[in-house]
PDB file of C-alpha atoms in Angstrom:
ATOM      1  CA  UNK A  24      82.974 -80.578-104.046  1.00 77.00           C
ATOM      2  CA  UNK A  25      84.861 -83.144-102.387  1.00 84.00           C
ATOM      3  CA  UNK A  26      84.202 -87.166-102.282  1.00 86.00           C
ATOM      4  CA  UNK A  27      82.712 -89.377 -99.302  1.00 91.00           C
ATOM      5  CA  UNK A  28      83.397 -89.246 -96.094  1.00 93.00           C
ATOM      6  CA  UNK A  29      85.084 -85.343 -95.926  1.00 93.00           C
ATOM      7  CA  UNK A  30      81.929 -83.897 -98.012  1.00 95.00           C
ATOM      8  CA  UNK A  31      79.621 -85.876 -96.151  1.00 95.00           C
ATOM      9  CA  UNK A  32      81.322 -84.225 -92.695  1.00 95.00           C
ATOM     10  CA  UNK A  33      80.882 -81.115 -94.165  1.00 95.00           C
ATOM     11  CA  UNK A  34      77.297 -81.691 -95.209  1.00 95.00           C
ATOM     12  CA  UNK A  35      76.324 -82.608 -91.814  1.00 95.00           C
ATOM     13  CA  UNK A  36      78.675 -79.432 -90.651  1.00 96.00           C
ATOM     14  CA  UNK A  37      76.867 -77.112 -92.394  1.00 95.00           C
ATOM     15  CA  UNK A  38      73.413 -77.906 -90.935  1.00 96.00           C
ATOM     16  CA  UNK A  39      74.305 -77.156 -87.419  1.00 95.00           C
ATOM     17  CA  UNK A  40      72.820 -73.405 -86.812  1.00 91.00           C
ATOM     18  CA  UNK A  41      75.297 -70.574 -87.598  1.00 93.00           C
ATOM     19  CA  UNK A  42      77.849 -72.609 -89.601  1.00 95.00           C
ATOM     20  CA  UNK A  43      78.097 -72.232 -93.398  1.00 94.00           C
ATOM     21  CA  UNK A  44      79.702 -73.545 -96.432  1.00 93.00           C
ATOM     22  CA  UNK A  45      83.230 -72.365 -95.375  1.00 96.00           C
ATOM     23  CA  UNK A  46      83.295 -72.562 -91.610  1.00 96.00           C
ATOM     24  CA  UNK A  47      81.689 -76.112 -92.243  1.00 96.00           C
ATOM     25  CA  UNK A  48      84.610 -77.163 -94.152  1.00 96.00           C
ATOM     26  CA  UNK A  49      87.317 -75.467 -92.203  1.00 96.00           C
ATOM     27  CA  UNK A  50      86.127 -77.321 -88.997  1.00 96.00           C
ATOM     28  CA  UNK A  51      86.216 -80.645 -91.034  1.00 95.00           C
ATOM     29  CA  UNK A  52      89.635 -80.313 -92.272  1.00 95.00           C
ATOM     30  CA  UNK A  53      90.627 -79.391 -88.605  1.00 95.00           C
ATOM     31  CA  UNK A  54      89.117 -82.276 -87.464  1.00 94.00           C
ATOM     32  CA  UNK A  55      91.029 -84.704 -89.958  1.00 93.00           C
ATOM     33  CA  UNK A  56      94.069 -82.843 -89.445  1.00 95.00           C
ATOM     34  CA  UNK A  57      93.314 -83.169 -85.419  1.00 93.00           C
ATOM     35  CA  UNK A  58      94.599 -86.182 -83.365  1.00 94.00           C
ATOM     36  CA  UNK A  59      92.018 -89.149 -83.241  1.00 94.00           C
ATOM     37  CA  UNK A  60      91.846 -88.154 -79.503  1.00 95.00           C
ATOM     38  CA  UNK A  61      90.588 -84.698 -80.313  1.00 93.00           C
ATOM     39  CA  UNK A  62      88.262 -86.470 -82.820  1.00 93.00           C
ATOM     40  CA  UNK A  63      87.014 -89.297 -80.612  1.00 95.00           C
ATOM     41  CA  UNK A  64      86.711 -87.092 -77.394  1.00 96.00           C
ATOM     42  CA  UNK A  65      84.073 -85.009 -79.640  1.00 94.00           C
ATOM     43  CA  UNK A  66      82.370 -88.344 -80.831  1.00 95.00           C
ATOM     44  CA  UNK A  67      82.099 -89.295 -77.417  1.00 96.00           C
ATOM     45  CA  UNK A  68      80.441 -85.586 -76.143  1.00 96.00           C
ATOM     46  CA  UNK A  69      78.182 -86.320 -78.980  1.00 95.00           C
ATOM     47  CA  UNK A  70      76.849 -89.483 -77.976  1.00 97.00           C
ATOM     48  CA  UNK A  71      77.067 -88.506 -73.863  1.00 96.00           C
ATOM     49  CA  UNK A  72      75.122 -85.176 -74.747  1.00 96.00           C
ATOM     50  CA  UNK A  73      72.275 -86.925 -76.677  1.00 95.00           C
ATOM     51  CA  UNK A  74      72.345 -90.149 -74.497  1.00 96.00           C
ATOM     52  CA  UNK A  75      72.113 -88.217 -70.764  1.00 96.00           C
ATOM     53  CA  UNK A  76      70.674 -84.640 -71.492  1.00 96.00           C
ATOM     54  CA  UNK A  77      67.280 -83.950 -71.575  1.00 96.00           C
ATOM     55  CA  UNK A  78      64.564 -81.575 -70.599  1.00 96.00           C
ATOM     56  CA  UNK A  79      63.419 -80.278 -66.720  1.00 97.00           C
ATOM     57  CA  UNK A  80      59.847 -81.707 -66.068  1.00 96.00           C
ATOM     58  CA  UNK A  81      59.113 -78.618 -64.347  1.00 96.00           C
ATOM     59  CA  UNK A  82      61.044 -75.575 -66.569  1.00 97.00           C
ATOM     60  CA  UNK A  83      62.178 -77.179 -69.654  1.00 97.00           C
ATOM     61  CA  UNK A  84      65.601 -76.160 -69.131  1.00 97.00           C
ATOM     62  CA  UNK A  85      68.257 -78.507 -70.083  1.00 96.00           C
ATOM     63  CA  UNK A  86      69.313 -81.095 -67.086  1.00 96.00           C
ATOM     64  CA  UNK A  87      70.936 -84.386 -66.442  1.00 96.00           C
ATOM     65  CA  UNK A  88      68.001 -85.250 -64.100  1.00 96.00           C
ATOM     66  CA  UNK A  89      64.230 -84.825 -63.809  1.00 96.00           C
ATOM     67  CA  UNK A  90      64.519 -81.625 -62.432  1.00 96.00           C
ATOM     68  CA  UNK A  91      67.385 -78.467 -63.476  1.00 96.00           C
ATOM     69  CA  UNK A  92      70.098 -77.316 -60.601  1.00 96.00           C
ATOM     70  CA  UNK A  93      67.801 -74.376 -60.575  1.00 97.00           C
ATOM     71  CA  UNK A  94      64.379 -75.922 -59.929  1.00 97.00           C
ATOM     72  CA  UNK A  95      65.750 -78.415 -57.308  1.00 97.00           C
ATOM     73  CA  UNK A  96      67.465 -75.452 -55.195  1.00 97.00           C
ATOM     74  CA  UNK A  97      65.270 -74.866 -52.195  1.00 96.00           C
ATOM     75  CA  UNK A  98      66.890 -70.814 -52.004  1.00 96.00           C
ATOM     76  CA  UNK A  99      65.080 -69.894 -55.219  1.00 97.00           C
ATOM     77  CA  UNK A 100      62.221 -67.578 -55.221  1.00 97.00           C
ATOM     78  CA  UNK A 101      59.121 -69.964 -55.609  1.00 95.00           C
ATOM     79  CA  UNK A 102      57.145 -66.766 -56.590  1.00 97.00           C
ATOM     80  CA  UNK A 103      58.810 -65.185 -59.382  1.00 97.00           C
ATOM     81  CA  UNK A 104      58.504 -66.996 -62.779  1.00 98.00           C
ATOM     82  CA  UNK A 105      60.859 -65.917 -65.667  1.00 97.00           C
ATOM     83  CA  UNK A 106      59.949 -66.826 -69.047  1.00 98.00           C
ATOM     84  CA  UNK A 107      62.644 -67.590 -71.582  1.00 97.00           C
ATOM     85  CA  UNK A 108      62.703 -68.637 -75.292  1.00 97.00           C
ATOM     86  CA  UNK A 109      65.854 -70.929 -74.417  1.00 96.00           C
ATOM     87  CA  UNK A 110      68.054 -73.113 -72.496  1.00 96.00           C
ATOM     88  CA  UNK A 111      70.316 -70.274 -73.292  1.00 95.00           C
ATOM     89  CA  UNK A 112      68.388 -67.602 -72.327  1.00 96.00           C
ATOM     90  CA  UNK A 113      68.319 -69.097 -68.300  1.00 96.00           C
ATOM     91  CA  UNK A 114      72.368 -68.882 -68.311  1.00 95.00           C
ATOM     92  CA  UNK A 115      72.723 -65.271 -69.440  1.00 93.00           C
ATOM     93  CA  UNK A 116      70.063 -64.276 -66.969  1.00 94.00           C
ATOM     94  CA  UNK A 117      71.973 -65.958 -64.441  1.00 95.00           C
ATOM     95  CA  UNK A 118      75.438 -64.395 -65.326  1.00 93.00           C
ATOM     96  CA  UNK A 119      73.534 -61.299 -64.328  1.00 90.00           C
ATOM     97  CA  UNK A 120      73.261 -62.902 -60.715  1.00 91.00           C
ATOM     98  CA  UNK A 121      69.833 -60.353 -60.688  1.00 91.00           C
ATOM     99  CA  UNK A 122      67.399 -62.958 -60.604  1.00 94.00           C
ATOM    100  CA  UNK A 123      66.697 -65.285 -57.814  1.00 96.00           C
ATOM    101  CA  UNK A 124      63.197 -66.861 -59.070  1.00 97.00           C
ATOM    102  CA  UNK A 125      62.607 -69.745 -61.446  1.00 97.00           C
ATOM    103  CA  UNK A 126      62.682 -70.316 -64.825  1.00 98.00           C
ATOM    104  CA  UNK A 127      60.161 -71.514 -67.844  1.00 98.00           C
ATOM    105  CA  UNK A 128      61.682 -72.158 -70.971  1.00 98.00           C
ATOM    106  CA  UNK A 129      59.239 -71.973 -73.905  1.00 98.00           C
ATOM    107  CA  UNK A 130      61.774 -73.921 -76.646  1.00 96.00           C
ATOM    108  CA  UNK A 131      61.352 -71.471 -79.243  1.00 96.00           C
ATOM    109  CA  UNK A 132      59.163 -67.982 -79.825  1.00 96.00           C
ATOM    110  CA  UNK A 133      55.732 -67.786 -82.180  1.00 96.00           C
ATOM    111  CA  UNK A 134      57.062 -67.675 -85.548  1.00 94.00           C
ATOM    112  CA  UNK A 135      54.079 -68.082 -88.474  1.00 91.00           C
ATOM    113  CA  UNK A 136      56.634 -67.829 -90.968  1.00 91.00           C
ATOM    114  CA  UNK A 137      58.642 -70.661 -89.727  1.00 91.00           C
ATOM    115  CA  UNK A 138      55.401 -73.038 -88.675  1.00 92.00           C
ATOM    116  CA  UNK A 139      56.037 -72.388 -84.837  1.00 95.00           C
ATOM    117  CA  UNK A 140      52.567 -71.497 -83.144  1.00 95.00           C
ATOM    118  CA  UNK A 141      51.733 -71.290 -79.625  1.00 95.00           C
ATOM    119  CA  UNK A 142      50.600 -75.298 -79.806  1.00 96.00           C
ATOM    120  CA  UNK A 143      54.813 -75.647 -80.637  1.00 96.00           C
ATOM    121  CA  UNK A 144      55.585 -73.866 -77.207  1.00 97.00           C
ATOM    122  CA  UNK A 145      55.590 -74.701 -73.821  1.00 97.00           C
ATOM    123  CA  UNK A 146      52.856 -72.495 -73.114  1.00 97.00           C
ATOM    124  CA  UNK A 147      50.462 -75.141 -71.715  1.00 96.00           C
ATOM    125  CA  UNK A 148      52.900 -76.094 -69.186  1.00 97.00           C
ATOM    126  CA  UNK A 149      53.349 -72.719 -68.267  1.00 97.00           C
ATOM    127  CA  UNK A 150      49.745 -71.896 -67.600  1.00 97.00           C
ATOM    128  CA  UNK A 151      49.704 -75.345 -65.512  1.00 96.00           C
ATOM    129  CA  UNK A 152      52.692 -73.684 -63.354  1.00 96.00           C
ATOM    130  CA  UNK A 153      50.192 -70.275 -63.031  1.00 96.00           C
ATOM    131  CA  UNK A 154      47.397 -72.415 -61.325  1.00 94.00           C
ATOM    132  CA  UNK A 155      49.341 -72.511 -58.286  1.00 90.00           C
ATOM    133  CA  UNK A 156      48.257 -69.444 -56.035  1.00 91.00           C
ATOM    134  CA  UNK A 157      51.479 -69.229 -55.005  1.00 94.00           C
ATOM    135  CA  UNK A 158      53.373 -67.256 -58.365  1.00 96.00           C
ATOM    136  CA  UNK A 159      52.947 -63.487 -58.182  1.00 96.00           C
ATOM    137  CA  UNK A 160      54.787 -62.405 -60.967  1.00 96.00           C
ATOM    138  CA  UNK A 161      56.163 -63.883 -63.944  1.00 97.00           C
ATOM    139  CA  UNK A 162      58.971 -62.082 -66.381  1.00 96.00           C
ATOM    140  CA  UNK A 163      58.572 -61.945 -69.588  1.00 96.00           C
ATOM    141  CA  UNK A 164      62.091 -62.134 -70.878  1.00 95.00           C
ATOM    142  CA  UNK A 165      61.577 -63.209 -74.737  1.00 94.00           C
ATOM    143  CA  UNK A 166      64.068 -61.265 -76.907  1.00 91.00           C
ATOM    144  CA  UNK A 167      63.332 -58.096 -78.490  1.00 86.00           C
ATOM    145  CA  UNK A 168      62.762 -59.026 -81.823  1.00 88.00           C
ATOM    146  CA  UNK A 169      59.447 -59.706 -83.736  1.00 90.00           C
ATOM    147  CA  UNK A 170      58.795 -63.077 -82.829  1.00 94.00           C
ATOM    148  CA  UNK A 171      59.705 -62.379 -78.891  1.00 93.00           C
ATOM    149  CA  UNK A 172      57.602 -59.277 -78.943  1.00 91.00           C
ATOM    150  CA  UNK A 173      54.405 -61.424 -80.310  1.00 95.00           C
ATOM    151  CA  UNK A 174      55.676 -63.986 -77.901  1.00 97.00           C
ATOM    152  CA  UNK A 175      55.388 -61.891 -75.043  1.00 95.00           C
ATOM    153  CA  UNK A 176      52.149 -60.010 -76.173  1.00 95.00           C
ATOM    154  CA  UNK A 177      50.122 -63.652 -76.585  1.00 97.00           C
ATOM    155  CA  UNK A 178      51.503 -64.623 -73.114  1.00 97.00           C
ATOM    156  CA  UNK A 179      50.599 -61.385 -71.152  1.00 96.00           C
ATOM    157  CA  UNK A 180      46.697 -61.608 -72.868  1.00 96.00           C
ATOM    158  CA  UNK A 181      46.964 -65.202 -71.855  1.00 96.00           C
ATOM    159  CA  UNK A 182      47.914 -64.376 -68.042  1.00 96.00           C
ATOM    160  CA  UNK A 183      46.280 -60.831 -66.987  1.00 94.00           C
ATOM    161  CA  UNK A 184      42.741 -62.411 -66.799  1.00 95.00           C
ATOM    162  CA  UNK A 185      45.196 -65.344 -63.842  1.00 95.00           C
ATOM    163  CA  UNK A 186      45.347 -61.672 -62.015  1.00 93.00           C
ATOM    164  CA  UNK A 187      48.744 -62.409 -61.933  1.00 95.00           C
ATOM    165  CA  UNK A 188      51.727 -59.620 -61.725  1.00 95.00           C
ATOM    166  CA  UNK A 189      53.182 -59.633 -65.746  1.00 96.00           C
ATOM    167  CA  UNK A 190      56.365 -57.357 -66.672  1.00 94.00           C
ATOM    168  CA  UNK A 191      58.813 -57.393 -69.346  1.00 91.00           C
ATOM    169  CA  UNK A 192      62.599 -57.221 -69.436  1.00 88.00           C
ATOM    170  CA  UNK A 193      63.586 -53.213 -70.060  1.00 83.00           C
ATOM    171  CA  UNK A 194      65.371 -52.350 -73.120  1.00 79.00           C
ATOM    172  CA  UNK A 195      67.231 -49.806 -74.622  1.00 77.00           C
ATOM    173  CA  UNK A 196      70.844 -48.113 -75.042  1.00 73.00           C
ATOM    174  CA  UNK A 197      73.283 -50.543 -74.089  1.00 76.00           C
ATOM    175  CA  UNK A 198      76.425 -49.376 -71.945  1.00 77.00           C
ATOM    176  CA  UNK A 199      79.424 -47.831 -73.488  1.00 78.00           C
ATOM    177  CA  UNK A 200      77.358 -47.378 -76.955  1.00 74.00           C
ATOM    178  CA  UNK A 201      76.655 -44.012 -78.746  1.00 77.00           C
ATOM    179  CA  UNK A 202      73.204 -42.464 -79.230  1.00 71.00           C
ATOM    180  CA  UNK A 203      73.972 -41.606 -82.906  1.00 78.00           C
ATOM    181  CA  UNK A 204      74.325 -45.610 -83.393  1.00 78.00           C
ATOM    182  CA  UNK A 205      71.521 -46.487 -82.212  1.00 76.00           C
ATOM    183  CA  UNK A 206      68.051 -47.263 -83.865  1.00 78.00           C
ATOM    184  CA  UNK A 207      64.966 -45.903 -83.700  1.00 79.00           C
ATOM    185  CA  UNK A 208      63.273 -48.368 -81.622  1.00 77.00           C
ATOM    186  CA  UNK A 209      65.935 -48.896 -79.249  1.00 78.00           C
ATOM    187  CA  UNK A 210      66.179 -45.179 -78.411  1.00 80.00           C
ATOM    188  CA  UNK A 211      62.279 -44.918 -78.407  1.00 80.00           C
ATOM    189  CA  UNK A 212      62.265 -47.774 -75.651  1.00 78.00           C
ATOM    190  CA  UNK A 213      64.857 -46.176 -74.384  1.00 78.00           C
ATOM    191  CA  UNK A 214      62.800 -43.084 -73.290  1.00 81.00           C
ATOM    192  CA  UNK A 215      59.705 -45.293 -72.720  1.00 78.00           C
ATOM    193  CA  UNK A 216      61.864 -46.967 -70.255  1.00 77.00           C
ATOM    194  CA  UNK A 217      63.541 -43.947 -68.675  1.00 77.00           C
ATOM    195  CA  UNK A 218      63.744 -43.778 -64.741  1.00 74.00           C
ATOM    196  CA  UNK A 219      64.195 -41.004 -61.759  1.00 76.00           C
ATOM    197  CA  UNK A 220      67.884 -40.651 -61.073  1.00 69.00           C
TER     198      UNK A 220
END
């Protein structure tokens, strides 16, 4: 629609995850609308992001160094292993302040439809991390849609025969919402889940 430079922008835009035709070319109008600095201090994150980030040799979770913050701290539970589809995943868990174990981050959940098989995953690293005697439990925490669910049921055939503890996250009615709004396999789990009070 438009020429050079402001339609190539938006091209590029428009192939980041979750942005489409219109929010791609709002943000590229604010950005040549913006001060240079606001343009060139995004540049700059950019290039320092793809330049210094890169993956924990141990989790997979994104880190400055060889190791994550979270692998390198000598207070977390060397025992407990939760598994993760994403970098993402590891900072909401942690906003919860539940969990004091370590992390795996698989990089993605088993997809057929989008080519992603378990080769794609971290999985071998994972089962490298369940040789050591040491890991009693590991937490399934892949998210509760198809590809998480097949996710978590390959992993838990793959570790029961380690004779290793394997769980998954709870789900169900989330707080302040309405039973009427919910679906029927949220409420289900929702009574599958249900505990003494």
């Amino acid at each position: 629609m438009y020429e050079g430079a402001i339609q190539d922008l938006i091209d590029a835009l428009g192939r980041l995850p979750g942005i489409g035709p219109k929010s791609a070319q709002r943000i590229a109008f604010h950005i040549l609308q913006a001060d240079a600095e606001i343009a060139t201090a995004l540049v700059d994150s950019i290039r320092t992001v793809k330049e210094r980030v890169k993956f924990c040799v141990e989790c997979g979770n994104v880190s400055e160094e060889d190791q994550c913050r979270i692998c390198r701290d000598p207070r977390r539970d060397n025992t407990l292993i939760c598994v993760v589809e994403e970098s993402k995943d590891v900072i909401a868990i942690e906003r919860t302040r539940e969990f004091r174990g370590k992390y795996h981050v698989l990089g993605g959940a088993i997809s057929p439809i989008d080519g992603i098989g378990p080769e794609q995953l971290r999985i071998r690293e994972l089962m490298a991390r369940l040789a050591d005697p040491g890991i009693v439990e590991v937490i399934l925490a892949t998210d509760p849609n198809l590809e998480g669910e097949a996710t978590a049921t390959y992993l838990s055939r793959m570790i029961k025969p380690l004779e290793i503890k394997v769980s998954r996250l709870a789900s169900g009615l989330p707080v302040g919402g309405d039973l009427e709004y919910a679906d029927e396999v949220t409420l289900g789990r929702a009574f599958e889940g249900r505990r003494d009070i």
